[in-house]
Amino acid sequence: MGKSIVIIGTQWGDEGKGKVVDLLTDRAAAVIRFQGGHNAGHTLLIDGRKTVLHLIPSGILHDGVDCIIGNGVVVHLPSLLEEIDGLVGNGVAVTDRLKISAACPLILPTHIALDRCRERASGRQAIGTTGRGIGPAYEDKAARRSLRLSDLFDSEAFNARLTAAMDLHNFMLQHYYHAEPVDIDATCDEWMQMAERIKPLVIDVAGYLGKLRADGANLLFEGAQGTLLDIDHGTYPYVTSSNTTAGAAATGSGLGPLSIDYILGIVKAYTTRVGAGPFPTELFDDMGRHLAKVGAEFGATTGRPRRCGWFDAVALRRAIINSSVSALCVTKLDVLDALDTIKICIGYRLDGEVYDVPPHLVGRYEDCEPVYEELPGWRTSTVGVTEFDRLPAPARRYLERLQEIVNIPVDMVSTGPARGDNIIVRHPFD
Ligand code: GDP
Ligand code: IMO
Ligand code: MG
């Protein structure tokens, strides 16, 4: 019997999901993306070579593994082709292993233009999106006017639907945002050409996964973004436009929820956020700058500096509930190596009371004051440590304390960006 594992981010994204997916791919037959789009940036460091993936699943550097983009992902064809070409240029076999759902909604150039105009018009209220058209593309999906990959197979119908969609977008661009429209005819021509390269990759993903599962294959589902960016459960409206929690692995691939056996929550040993919105444990002092510098906290997609703060066990408790997290993988432990003391947020103080889960009214997030517990640091390098018992005692204590606070096990620890820098306490596929 195979095992299906879902990997999700439990914070605001960039927890190190890509690295962990790559690592676990050596035991999987297929890696599946199920939500988000090329707003994601997943970094792999293998033999000193860095690869940043946006749409293509992080299993692509393992020969022979299927890499699947499920129906929940919004696809920008030029970005997908550019990513394929980049990998092929580096000698990676992509096209015989990459498979894409016919039901993926397309991100059009006008979605990107609308995303950017809207952000500009929002001024100080801007969300700080990645400017990739994610929000407008998911809006059109909910409004039932998306073009989907399946539409590429009928060029006449495709042109008609593309024209109708872009007409509407151009109306908004010109008359609401006073911006330049996008050339519809040129887009039709370009996209029909791109379609020829994409069509051979389009499959019935749910049927394919159902068969793999029935054949006893191990499946690895790769989340993008993080729980606090979830459209329903995150810090709305400062969120992305998809469900980033584990349930989306089912709806975004077509394999039902009872087919998921284990959910690995990825959590950084501290917290980061890129873009606007509440962040109770954010540090504005030298400590914040230290974490940003040592952790090299710059966005993998936009290059923006990431905001940094202490570990937030309160938000994590909610993430564990939202995604039925089985166990944690704590990443970037090594970034804390030089610290004298380390803080963990164990409660939020709000209106004089201390709470151990976040407020259900997300508007109150801004008013939460973190309550910290302090632990001693270890002041020695943990980079590349591969055995739990080889960690300095205060680092072991820190990890044990995290487990006690949130009451689930830490099955993995990442001790550096490279593929081999890990402690595997219990292998998720065992
Ligand atoms: P993702 O979006 O969740 O896949 O994460 P990103 O790739 O955007 O950001 C994580 C960054 O941290 C990348 O630059 C990784 O190479 C790096 N990284 C991952 N794990 C570790 C670790 O344990 N230690 C250190 N120092 N860096 C790590
Ligand atoms: P990975 O998969 C971190 C953030 C943006 C912004 C908000 C909405 O690498 O963890 P969007 O473009 O999605 O409409 O932006 O979500 N965001 C991410 N932050 N990591 C990501 O992906 C993100 N994808 C989107 O910064 O605050
Ligand atoms: Mg990232």
Short mmCIF file of C-alpha atoms and ligand atoms in Angstrom, two decimals:
data_model
loop_
_atom_site.label_atom_id
_atom_site.label_comp_id
_atom_site.label_asym_id
_atom_site.label_seq_id
_atom_site.Cartn_x
_atom_site.Cartn_y
_atom_site.Cartn_z
CA MET A 1 0.00 0.00 0.00
CA GLY A 2 1.40 3.37 -0.97
CA LYS A 3 1.25 6.44 1.20
CA SER A 4 0.03 9.92 0.25
CA ILE A 5 1.74 12.80 2.03
CA VAL A 6 0.75 16.45 1.92
CA ILE A 7 3.36 19.11 2.64
CA ILE A 8 2.01 22.51 3.64
CA GLY A 9 3.40 25.75 5.01
CA THR A 10 2.13 26.55 8.50
CA GLN A 11 3.17 30.23 8.54
CA TRP A 12 3.14 32.98 5.86
CA GLY A 13 4.98 30.97 3.19
CA ASP A 14 8.69 30.45 2.46
CA GLU A 15 9.04 27.91 5.25
CA GLY A 16 11.32 25.75 3.09
CA LYS A 17 8.63 23.56 1.52
CA GLY A 18 10.50 23.13 -1.76
CA LYS A 19 13.63 21.80 -0.09
CA VAL A 20 11.64 19.25 1.92
CA VAL A 21 9.61 18.16 -1.10
CA ASP A 22 12.82 17.57 -3.07
CA LEU A 23 14.23 15.54 -0.20
CA LEU A 24 11.18 13.29 0.18
CA THR A 25 10.75 12.83 -3.58
CA ASP A 26 13.27 9.97 -3.55
CA ARG A 27 10.50 7.82 -2.07
CA ALA A 28 7.63 9.12 -4.28
CA ALA A 29 6.24 8.16 -7.69
CA ALA A 30 4.68 11.58 -8.25
CA VAL A 31 4.81 15.11 -6.84
CA ILE A 32 1.65 17.18 -7.21
CA ARG A 33 1.07 20.95 -6.93
CA PHE A 34 -2.58 21.62 -6.03
CA GLN A 35 -3.08 25.39 -5.52
CA GLY A 36 -1.51 28.78 -6.09
CA GLY A 37 0.44 29.68 -9.19
CA HIS A 38 3.75 31.28 -10.08
CA ASN A 39 3.44 33.50 -7.00
CA ALA A 40 5.25 30.61 -5.27
CA GLY A 41 9.05 30.47 -5.18
CA HIS A 42 10.48 27.17 -3.98
CA THR A 43 14.26 26.98 -3.67
CA LEU A 44 16.35 23.82 -4.01
CA LEU A 45 20.09 23.71 -3.36
CA ILE A 46 21.70 20.57 -4.76
CA ASP A 47 25.47 20.11 -5.06
CA GLY A 48 25.92 23.86 -4.69
CA ARG A 49 23.51 24.63 -7.53
CA LYS A 50 20.41 26.70 -6.78
CA THR A 51 17.12 26.10 -8.60
CA VAL A 52 14.04 28.23 -7.92
CA LEU A 53 10.74 26.67 -9.01
CA HIS A 54 7.50 28.63 -9.35
CA LEU A 55 4.97 26.35 -11.04
CA ILE A 56 6.78 23.09 -11.67
CA PRO A 57 6.67 20.68 -8.71
CA SER A 58 9.85 20.45 -6.62
CA GLY A 59 10.30 16.77 -7.53
CA ILE A 60 11.54 17.68 -11.02
CA LEU A 61 15.22 17.20 -10.19
CA HIS A 62 14.66 13.48 -9.51
CA ASP A 63 14.73 11.39 -12.67
CA GLY A 64 11.69 9.33 -13.44
CA VAL A 65 9.30 10.97 -10.99
CA ASP A 66 6.00 12.33 -12.37
CA CYS A 67 5.51 16.04 -11.72
CA ILE A 68 1.85 16.97 -11.83
CA ILE A 69 0.03 20.31 -11.80
CA GLY A 70 -3.49 19.80 -10.47
CA ASN A 71 -6.70 21.63 -11.29
CA GLY A 72 -6.36 23.95 -8.28
CA VAL A 73 -3.33 25.70 -9.77
CA VAL A 74 -3.76 28.84 -11.91
CA VAL A 75 -1.37 28.65 -14.87
CA HIS A 76 0.37 31.47 -16.74
CA LEU A 77 1.49 29.76 -19.94
CA PRO A 78 4.47 32.06 -20.76
CA SER A 79 5.87 31.56 -17.24
CA LEU A 80 5.35 27.81 -17.42
CA LEU A 81 7.14 27.58 -20.77
CA GLU A 82 9.97 29.77 -19.52
CA GLU A 83 10.38 27.53 -16.49
CA ILE A 84 10.36 24.39 -18.64
CA ASP A 85 12.95 25.90 -21.02
CA GLY A 86 15.18 26.95 -18.11
CA LEU A 87 15.20 23.41 -16.70
CA VAL A 88 15.68 21.76 -20.10
CA GLY A 89 18.59 24.16 -20.71
CA ASN A 90 20.15 22.79 -17.53
CA GLY A 91 19.80 19.23 -18.77
CA VAL A 92 16.66 18.28 -16.80
CA ALA A 93 14.19 16.01 -18.61
CA VAL A 94 10.88 17.78 -18.16
CA THR A 95 8.36 17.19 -20.91
CA ASP A 96 8.06 13.43 -20.55
CA ARG A 97 7.34 13.77 -16.82
CA LEU A 98 5.36 16.99 -16.47
CA LYS A 99 1.58 16.54 -16.60
CA ILE A 100 -1.07 19.23 -16.23
CA SER A 101 -4.78 19.08 -15.50
CA ALA A 102 -7.14 20.13 -18.29
CA ALA A 103 -9.13 22.02 -15.64
CA CYS A 104 -6.37 24.48 -14.67
CA PRO A 105 -7.61 28.07 -15.10
CA LEU A 106 -5.30 30.28 -17.16
CA ILE A 107 -3.74 33.50 -15.91
CA LEU A 108 -4.10 36.01 -18.76
CA PRO A 109 -1.95 39.10 -19.34
CA THR A 110 -4.92 41.24 -18.34
CA HIS A 111 -5.12 39.45 -14.95
CA ILE A 112 -1.54 40.54 -14.32
CA ALA A 113 -2.27 44.11 -15.44
CA LEU A 114 -5.34 44.24 -13.18
CA ASP A 115 -3.43 42.87 -10.18
CA ARG A 116 -0.79 45.57 -10.56
CA CYS A 117 -3.24 48.44 -11.19
CA ARG A 118 -5.29 47.42 -8.19
CA GLU A 119 -2.27 47.33 -5.92
CA ARG A 120 -1.17 50.74 -7.14
CA ALA A 121 -4.64 52.17 -6.60
CA SER A 122 -4.84 50.72 -3.07
CA GLY A 123 -1.95 52.86 -1.84
CA ARG A 124 -1.31 52.24 1.85
CA GLN A 125 -3.94 49.49 1.92
CA ALA A 126 -2.12 47.48 -0.77
CA ILE A 127 -1.73 43.76 0.01
CA GLY A 128 1.76 43.59 -1.39
CA THR A 129 0.89 40.86 -3.89
CA THR A 130 3.52 39.24 -6.05
CA GLY A 131 1.95 41.01 -9.07
CA ARG A 132 1.43 37.70 -10.86
CA GLY A 133 -2.31 38.08 -11.53
CA ILE A 134 -3.25 35.44 -8.96
CA GLY A 135 -6.21 37.28 -7.39
CA PRO A 136 -7.91 38.30 -10.67
CA ALA A 137 -7.41 34.79 -12.12
CA TYR A 138 -9.11 33.11 -9.14
CA GLU A 139 -11.88 35.72 -9.28
CA ASP A 140 -12.65 34.70 -12.85
CA LYS A 141 -12.63 31.04 -11.82
CA ALA A 142 -15.24 31.75 -9.13
CA ALA A 143 -17.19 33.88 -11.61
CA ARG A 144 -17.22 30.92 -14.03
CA ARG A 145 -15.59 32.81 -16.88
CA SER A 146 -12.06 31.40 -16.74
CA LEU A 147 -10.34 30.00 -19.75
CA ARG A 148 -9.00 26.60 -18.83
CA LEU A 149 -6.28 24.47 -20.35
CA SER A 150 -9.01 22.32 -21.92
CA ASP A 151 -10.05 25.35 -23.98
CA LEU A 152 -6.73 25.25 -25.86
CA PHE A 153 -7.98 22.23 -27.80
CA ASP A 154 -10.60 24.20 -29.77
CA SER A 155 -8.92 27.23 -31.29
CA GLU A 156 -12.09 28.92 -32.52
CA ALA A 157 -13.87 28.66 -29.21
CA PHE A 158 -10.63 29.65 -27.45
CA ASN A 159 -10.35 32.88 -29.44
CA ALA A 160 -13.98 33.77 -28.75
CA ARG A 161 -13.70 33.13 -25.02
CA LEU A 162 -10.34 34.87 -24.74
CA THR A 163 -11.74 37.91 -26.53
CA ALA A 164 -14.79 38.05 -24.26
CA ALA A 165 -12.69 37.75 -21.09
CA MET A 166 -10.05 40.26 -22.18
CA ASP A 167 -12.70 42.72 -23.37
CA LEU A 168 -14.12 42.83 -19.87
CA HIS A 169 -10.65 43.14 -18.32
CA ASN A 170 -9.65 45.88 -20.75
CA PHE A 171 -12.82 47.81 -19.90
CA MET A 172 -11.79 47.81 -16.25
CA LEU A 173 -8.19 48.66 -17.06
CA GLN A 174 -9.13 51.63 -19.24
CA HIS A 175 -12.20 53.06 -17.58
CA TYR A 176 -11.65 52.27 -13.92
CA TYR A 177 -7.86 52.32 -13.60
CA HIS A 178 -7.14 54.66 -16.54
CA ALA A 179 -4.46 52.25 -17.70
CA GLU A 180 -3.45 50.92 -21.13
CA PRO A 181 -5.48 47.97 -22.46
CA VAL A 182 -3.78 44.73 -23.53
CA ASP A 183 -3.77 43.81 -27.26
CA ILE A 184 -6.31 41.01 -27.65
CA ASP A 185 -5.43 39.86 -31.20
CA ALA A 186 -1.74 39.60 -30.40
CA THR A 187 -2.56 37.59 -27.27
CA CYS A 188 -4.80 35.19 -29.25
CA ASP A 189 -2.00 34.50 -31.75
CA GLU A 190 0.73 34.09 -29.15
CA TRP A 191 -1.34 31.84 -26.94
CA MET A 192 -2.43 29.53 -29.76
CA GLN A 193 1.26 29.02 -30.55
CA MET A 194 2.07 28.29 -26.94
CA ALA A 195 -0.87 25.89 -26.81
CA GLU A 196 0.88 23.57 -29.26
CA ARG A 197 3.68 22.99 -26.75
CA ILE A 198 1.36 22.56 -23.78
CA LYS A 199 -1.31 20.29 -25.26
CA PRO A 200 0.77 17.08 -25.11
CA LEU A 201 1.19 17.62 -21.34
CA VAL A 202 -2.52 17.87 -20.56
CA ILE A 203 -4.05 14.84 -18.84
CA ASP A 204 -6.94 13.80 -16.58
CA VAL A 205 -5.06 14.30 -13.31
CA ALA A 206 -7.70 12.84 -10.96
CA GLY A 207 -7.93 9.67 -13.05
CA TYR A 208 -4.14 9.38 -13.25
CA LEU A 209 -3.68 9.82 -9.49
CA GLY A 210 -6.49 7.41 -8.73
CA LYS A 211 -4.69 4.77 -10.76
CA LEU A 212 -1.31 5.47 -9.15
CA ARG A 213 -2.90 5.20 -5.73
CA ALA A 214 -4.63 1.94 -6.65
CA ASP A 215 -1.27 0.60 -7.87
CA GLY A 216 0.26 1.26 -4.45
CA ALA A 217 2.40 4.26 -5.40
CA ASN A 218 3.65 6.86 -2.90
CA LEU A 219 2.34 10.35 -3.68
CA LEU A 220 3.70 13.67 -2.46
CA PHE A 221 1.51 16.77 -2.55
CA GLU A 222 3.36 20.10 -2.52
CA GLY A 223 1.59 23.08 -1.00
CA ALA A 224 2.44 26.65 -1.91
CA GLN A 225 2.20 29.74 0.32
CA GLY A 226 1.24 29.08 3.96
CA THR A 227 -1.72 28.69 6.31
CA LEU A 228 -1.88 32.35 7.33
CA LEU A 229 -2.18 33.29 3.64
CA ASP A 230 -5.20 30.96 3.17
CA ILE A 231 -8.15 32.80 1.60
CA ASP A 232 -10.50 31.49 4.33
CA HIS A 233 -8.30 30.82 7.36
CA GLY A 234 -5.55 33.40 6.96
CA THR A 235 -5.20 37.05 7.93
CA TYR A 236 -7.85 38.21 5.44
CA PRO A 237 -7.71 40.41 3.39
CA TYR A 238 -3.90 40.16 3.58
CA VAL A 239 -3.89 36.69 2.07
CA THR A 240 -3.51 35.00 -1.29
CA SER A 241 -6.58 33.94 -3.29
CA SER A 242 -6.46 30.16 -2.82
CA ASN A 243 -6.86 27.69 0.04
CA THR A 244 -3.35 26.89 1.19
CA THR A 245 -4.40 24.41 3.88
CA ALA A 246 -4.22 20.64 3.44
CA GLY A 247 -7.82 20.14 2.30
CA ALA A 248 -6.87 21.87 -0.93
CA ALA A 249 -4.68 18.89 -1.82
CA ALA A 250 -7.91 16.95 -2.38
CA THR A 251 -9.97 19.64 -4.13
CA GLY A 252 -6.98 20.88 -6.12
CA SER A 253 -6.03 17.44 -7.48
CA GLY A 254 -9.28 15.52 -7.63
CA LEU A 255 -8.09 12.74 -5.30
CA GLY A 256 -10.47 12.58 -2.31
CA PRO A 257 -9.50 13.46 1.28
CA LEU A 258 -9.55 9.85 2.54
CA SER A 259 -6.65 9.16 0.19
CA ILE A 260 -4.37 11.37 2.30
CA ASP A 261 -2.43 9.48 4.95
CA TYR A 262 -0.11 12.00 6.55
CA ILE A 263 0.28 15.78 6.61
CA LEU A 264 3.67 17.35 7.23
CA GLY A 265 3.55 20.96 8.43
CA ILE A 266 6.66 22.92 7.54
CA VAL A 267 7.57 25.57 10.10
CA LYS A 268 10.60 27.83 10.27
CA ALA A 269 12.38 28.04 13.63
CA TYR A 270 11.33 31.72 13.56
CA THR A 271 8.71 33.55 11.45
CA THR A 272 8.80 35.57 8.22
CA ARG A 273 6.24 37.37 6.13
CA VAL A 274 6.54 39.12 2.78
CA GLY A 275 3.88 41.66 1.86
CA ALA A 276 1.54 43.61 4.12
CA GLY A 277 -0.71 42.50 6.99
CA PRO A 278 -0.62 41.70 10.70
CA PHE A 279 2.37 39.86 12.17
CA PRO A 280 2.24 39.79 15.99
CA THR A 281 5.80 38.55 16.64
CA GLU A 282 7.50 40.83 14.10
CA LEU A 283 10.82 42.31 15.21
CA PHE A 284 11.80 45.82 14.15
CA ASP A 285 15.14 45.82 15.96
CA ASP A 286 18.64 44.41 15.48
CA MET A 287 17.35 40.91 16.22
CA GLY A 288 14.95 41.14 13.27
CA ARG A 289 17.77 42.37 11.05
CA HIS A 290 20.01 39.55 12.30
CA LEU A 291 17.43 36.87 11.38
CA ALA A 292 16.92 38.47 7.94
CA LYS A 293 20.65 38.55 7.27
CA VAL A 294 21.59 35.10 8.56
CA GLY A 295 18.45 33.53 7.07
CA ALA A 296 18.98 35.34 3.72
CA GLU A 297 15.34 36.38 3.90
CA PHE A 298 14.65 37.81 0.48
CA GLY A 299 11.66 36.65 -1.60
CA ALA A 300 12.41 33.84 -4.07
CA THR A 301 9.81 35.27 -6.49
CA THR A 302 10.01 39.04 -6.13
CA GLY A 303 13.33 39.56 -4.31
CA ARG A 304 11.55 41.68 -1.67
CA PRO A 305 13.03 41.66 1.87
CA ARG A 306 10.99 39.43 4.18
CA ARG A 307 9.78 40.75 7.55
CA CYS A 308 11.18 38.62 10.41
CA GLY A 309 10.04 37.75 13.93
CA TRP A 310 10.02 35.11 16.66
CA PHE A 311 8.42 31.67 16.43
CA ASP A 312 4.66 31.94 16.89
CA ALA A 313 3.20 28.82 18.53
CA VAL A 314 -0.22 30.47 18.82
CA ALA A 315 -0.62 30.81 15.05
CA LEU A 316 0.87 27.33 14.65
CA ARG A 317 -1.82 25.79 16.90
CA ARG A 318 -4.46 27.12 14.50
CA ALA A 319 -2.49 25.85 11.49
CA ILE A 320 -2.38 22.37 13.03
CA ILE A 321 -6.17 22.42 13.45
CA ASN A 322 -6.76 23.80 9.94
CA SER A 323 -4.71 21.11 8.22
CA SER A 324 -4.85 18.06 10.55
CA VAL A 325 -1.07 18.30 10.67
CA SER A 326 0.41 14.89 11.60
CA ALA A 327 3.92 16.12 12.39
CA LEU A 328 6.22 19.08 11.91
CA CYS A 329 9.40 19.66 9.98
CA VAL A 330 11.25 22.55 11.66
CA THR A 331 13.43 24.35 9.11
CA LYS A 332 16.27 26.88 9.33
CA LEU A 333 17.22 25.85 12.88
CA ASP A 334 20.79 26.89 12.01
CA VAL A 335 19.70 30.51 11.56
CA LEU A 336 19.32 30.69 15.38
CA ASP A 337 22.87 29.38 15.99
CA ALA A 338 24.45 32.64 17.21
CA LEU A 339 21.71 33.74 19.61
CA ASP A 340 22.11 33.98 23.41
CA THR A 341 18.41 33.54 24.05
CA ILE A 342 15.50 32.56 21.85
CA LYS A 343 11.87 33.54 22.29
CA ILE A 344 8.75 31.53 21.52
CA CYS A 345 5.36 33.21 21.47
CA ILE A 346 3.05 30.99 23.55
CA GLY A 347 0.04 33.29 23.92
CA TYR A 348 -1.60 36.45 22.58
CA ARG A 349 -2.65 39.13 25.06
CA LEU A 350 -5.85 40.82 23.90
CA ASP A 351 -8.03 43.11 26.04
CA GLY A 352 -6.18 42.02 29.19
CA GLU A 353 -6.72 38.27 28.59
CA VAL A 354 -4.15 35.75 27.31
CA TYR A 355 -5.30 33.38 24.54
CA ASP A 356 -3.52 30.28 23.25
CA VAL A 357 -5.13 30.38 19.78
CA PRO A 358 -5.52 33.42 17.48
CA PRO A 359 -8.69 35.55 17.67
CA HIS A 360 -11.53 34.30 15.48
CA LEU A 361 -12.19 37.88 14.36
CA VAL A 362 -9.13 38.41 12.16
CA GLY A 363 -9.50 42.18 12.50
CA ARG A 364 -8.31 41.73 16.10
CA TYR A 365 -4.98 40.22 14.98
CA GLU A 366 -3.52 43.71 14.85
CA ASP A 367 -4.28 44.23 18.55
CA CYS A 368 -2.66 41.01 19.78
CA GLU A 369 0.43 41.39 21.88
CA PRO A 370 2.69 38.32 22.02
CA VAL A 371 3.42 36.63 25.33
CA TYR A 372 6.88 35.07 25.19
CA GLU A 373 8.73 32.24 26.83
CA GLU A 374 12.54 32.52 26.70
CA LEU A 375 14.92 29.65 26.16
CA PRO A 376 18.72 29.60 26.17
CA GLY A 377 20.48 29.61 22.80
CA TRP A 378 23.31 27.20 21.88
CA ARG A 379 25.90 29.54 20.35
CA THR A 380 27.45 26.85 18.21
CA SER A 381 26.97 25.79 14.60
CA THR A 382 24.25 23.26 13.79
CA VAL A 383 24.72 23.60 10.02
CA GLY A 384 24.51 20.22 8.35
CA VAL A 385 23.85 18.22 11.54
CA THR A 386 22.06 15.00 10.55
CA GLU A 387 21.40 13.32 13.91
CA PHE A 388 19.17 14.63 16.66
CA ASP A 389 21.58 13.47 19.37
CA ARG A 390 24.40 15.46 17.75
CA LEU A 391 22.56 18.74 18.30
CA PRO A 392 23.74 20.88 21.22
CA ALA A 393 21.57 20.30 24.31
CA PRO A 394 19.83 23.72 24.17
CA ALA A 395 18.86 23.09 20.51
CA ARG A 396 17.36 19.72 21.47
CA ARG A 397 15.57 21.44 24.34
CA TYR A 398 14.21 24.11 21.96
CA LEU A 399 12.77 21.47 19.61
CA GLU A 400 11.38 19.40 22.49
CA ARG A 401 9.75 22.48 23.94
CA LEU A 402 8.10 23.28 20.58
CA GLN A 403 6.63 19.77 20.51
CA GLU A 404 5.29 20.13 24.05
CA ILE A 405 3.70 23.51 23.31
CA VAL A 406 1.80 22.41 20.20
CA ASN A 407 1.44 18.77 21.17
CA ILE A 408 2.52 17.10 17.91
CA PRO A 409 5.87 15.49 17.04
CA VAL A 410 8.76 17.04 15.15
CA ASP A 411 9.52 14.30 12.60
CA MET A 412 12.14 16.29 10.67
CA VAL A 413 14.55 19.16 11.21
CA SER A 414 16.33 21.09 8.47
CA THR A 415 19.79 22.33 9.41
CA GLY A 416 20.88 24.08 6.22
CA PRO A 417 19.71 24.87 2.68
CA ALA A 418 21.46 21.90 1.01
CA ARG A 419 19.67 18.65 0.18
CA GLY A 420 21.60 16.68 2.78
CA ASP A 421 21.24 19.12 5.71
CA ASN A 422 18.48 17.30 7.60
CA ILE A 423 17.66 15.31 10.67
CA ILE A 424 15.03 12.69 9.94
CA VAL A 425 13.60 11.57 13.27
CA ARG A 426 10.79 9.53 11.66
CA HIS A 427 10.63 9.29 7.87
CA PRO A 428 7.18 10.46 6.72
CA PHE A 429 6.96 7.59 4.17
CA ASP A 430 7.74 4.91 6.79
P1 GDP B 1 9.37 27.70 0.17
O1 GDP B 1 8.67 28.77 -0.59
O2 GDP B 1 8.60 27.26 1.36
O3 GDP B 1 9.80 26.55 -0.69
O4 GDP B 1 10.71 28.38 0.73
P2 GDP B 1 11.70 29.36 -0.09
O5 GDP B 1 12.51 28.56 -1.01
O6 GDP B 1 10.96 30.52 -0.63
O7 GDP B 1 12.57 29.94 1.11
C1 GDP B 1 13.32 29.12 1.94
C2 GDP B 1 14.79 29.58 1.84
O8 GDP B 1 15.52 29.04 2.91
C3 GDP B 1 15.47 29.08 0.60
O9 GDP B 1 16.43 30.03 0.21
C4 GDP B 1 16.16 27.79 1.04
O10 GDP B 1 17.31 27.48 0.28
C5 GDP B 1 16.53 28.14 2.44
N1 GDP B 1 16.53 27.01 3.41
C6 GDP B 1 15.67 25.96 3.47
N2 GDP B 1 15.93 25.21 4.55
C7 GDP B 1 16.95 25.82 5.20
C8 GDP B 1 17.66 25.55 6.41
O11 GDP B 1 17.37 24.60 7.14
N3 GDP B 1 18.65 26.42 6.76
C9 GDP B 1 18.97 27.49 6.01
N4 GDP B 1 19.95 28.29 6.42
N5 GDP B 1 18.33 27.78 4.86
C10 GDP B 1 17.33 26.97 4.47
P1 IMO B 2 5.74 30.25 -1.38
O1 IMO B 2 5.03 29.08 -2.04
C1 IMO B 2 5.39 34.07 0.68
C2 IMO B 2 2.03 36.62 -0.45
C3 IMO B 2 2.35 37.93 -1.12
C4 IMO B 2 1.20 38.79 -0.61
C5 IMO B 2 0.03 37.80 -0.60
C6 IMO B 2 -0.85 37.87 -1.82
O2 IMO B 2 7.05 30.55 -1.95
O3 IMO B 2 5.73 30.08 0.11
P2 IMO B 2 -0.56 37.02 -4.33
O4 IMO B 2 0.46 37.38 -5.36
O5 IMO B 2 -0.61 35.58 -3.99
O6 IMO B 2 -1.92 37.58 -4.64
O7 IMO B 2 -0.05 37.81 -3.00
O8 IMO B 2 0.62 36.52 -0.51
N1 IMO B 2 2.61 35.42 -1.11
C7 IMO B 2 3.63 34.74 -0.62
N2 IMO B 2 4.42 34.97 0.46
N3 IMO B 2 5.57 32.95 -0.06
C8 IMO B 2 4.76 32.68 -1.10
O9 IMO B 2 4.81 31.51 -1.78
C9 IMO B 2 3.78 33.62 -1.46
N4 IMO B 2 2.86 33.69 -2.44
C10 IMO B 2 2.14 34.80 -2.21
O10 IMO B 2 3.60 38.43 -0.71
O11 IMO B 2 1.45 39.17 0.74
MG MG B 3 8.98 30.70 -1.32
#
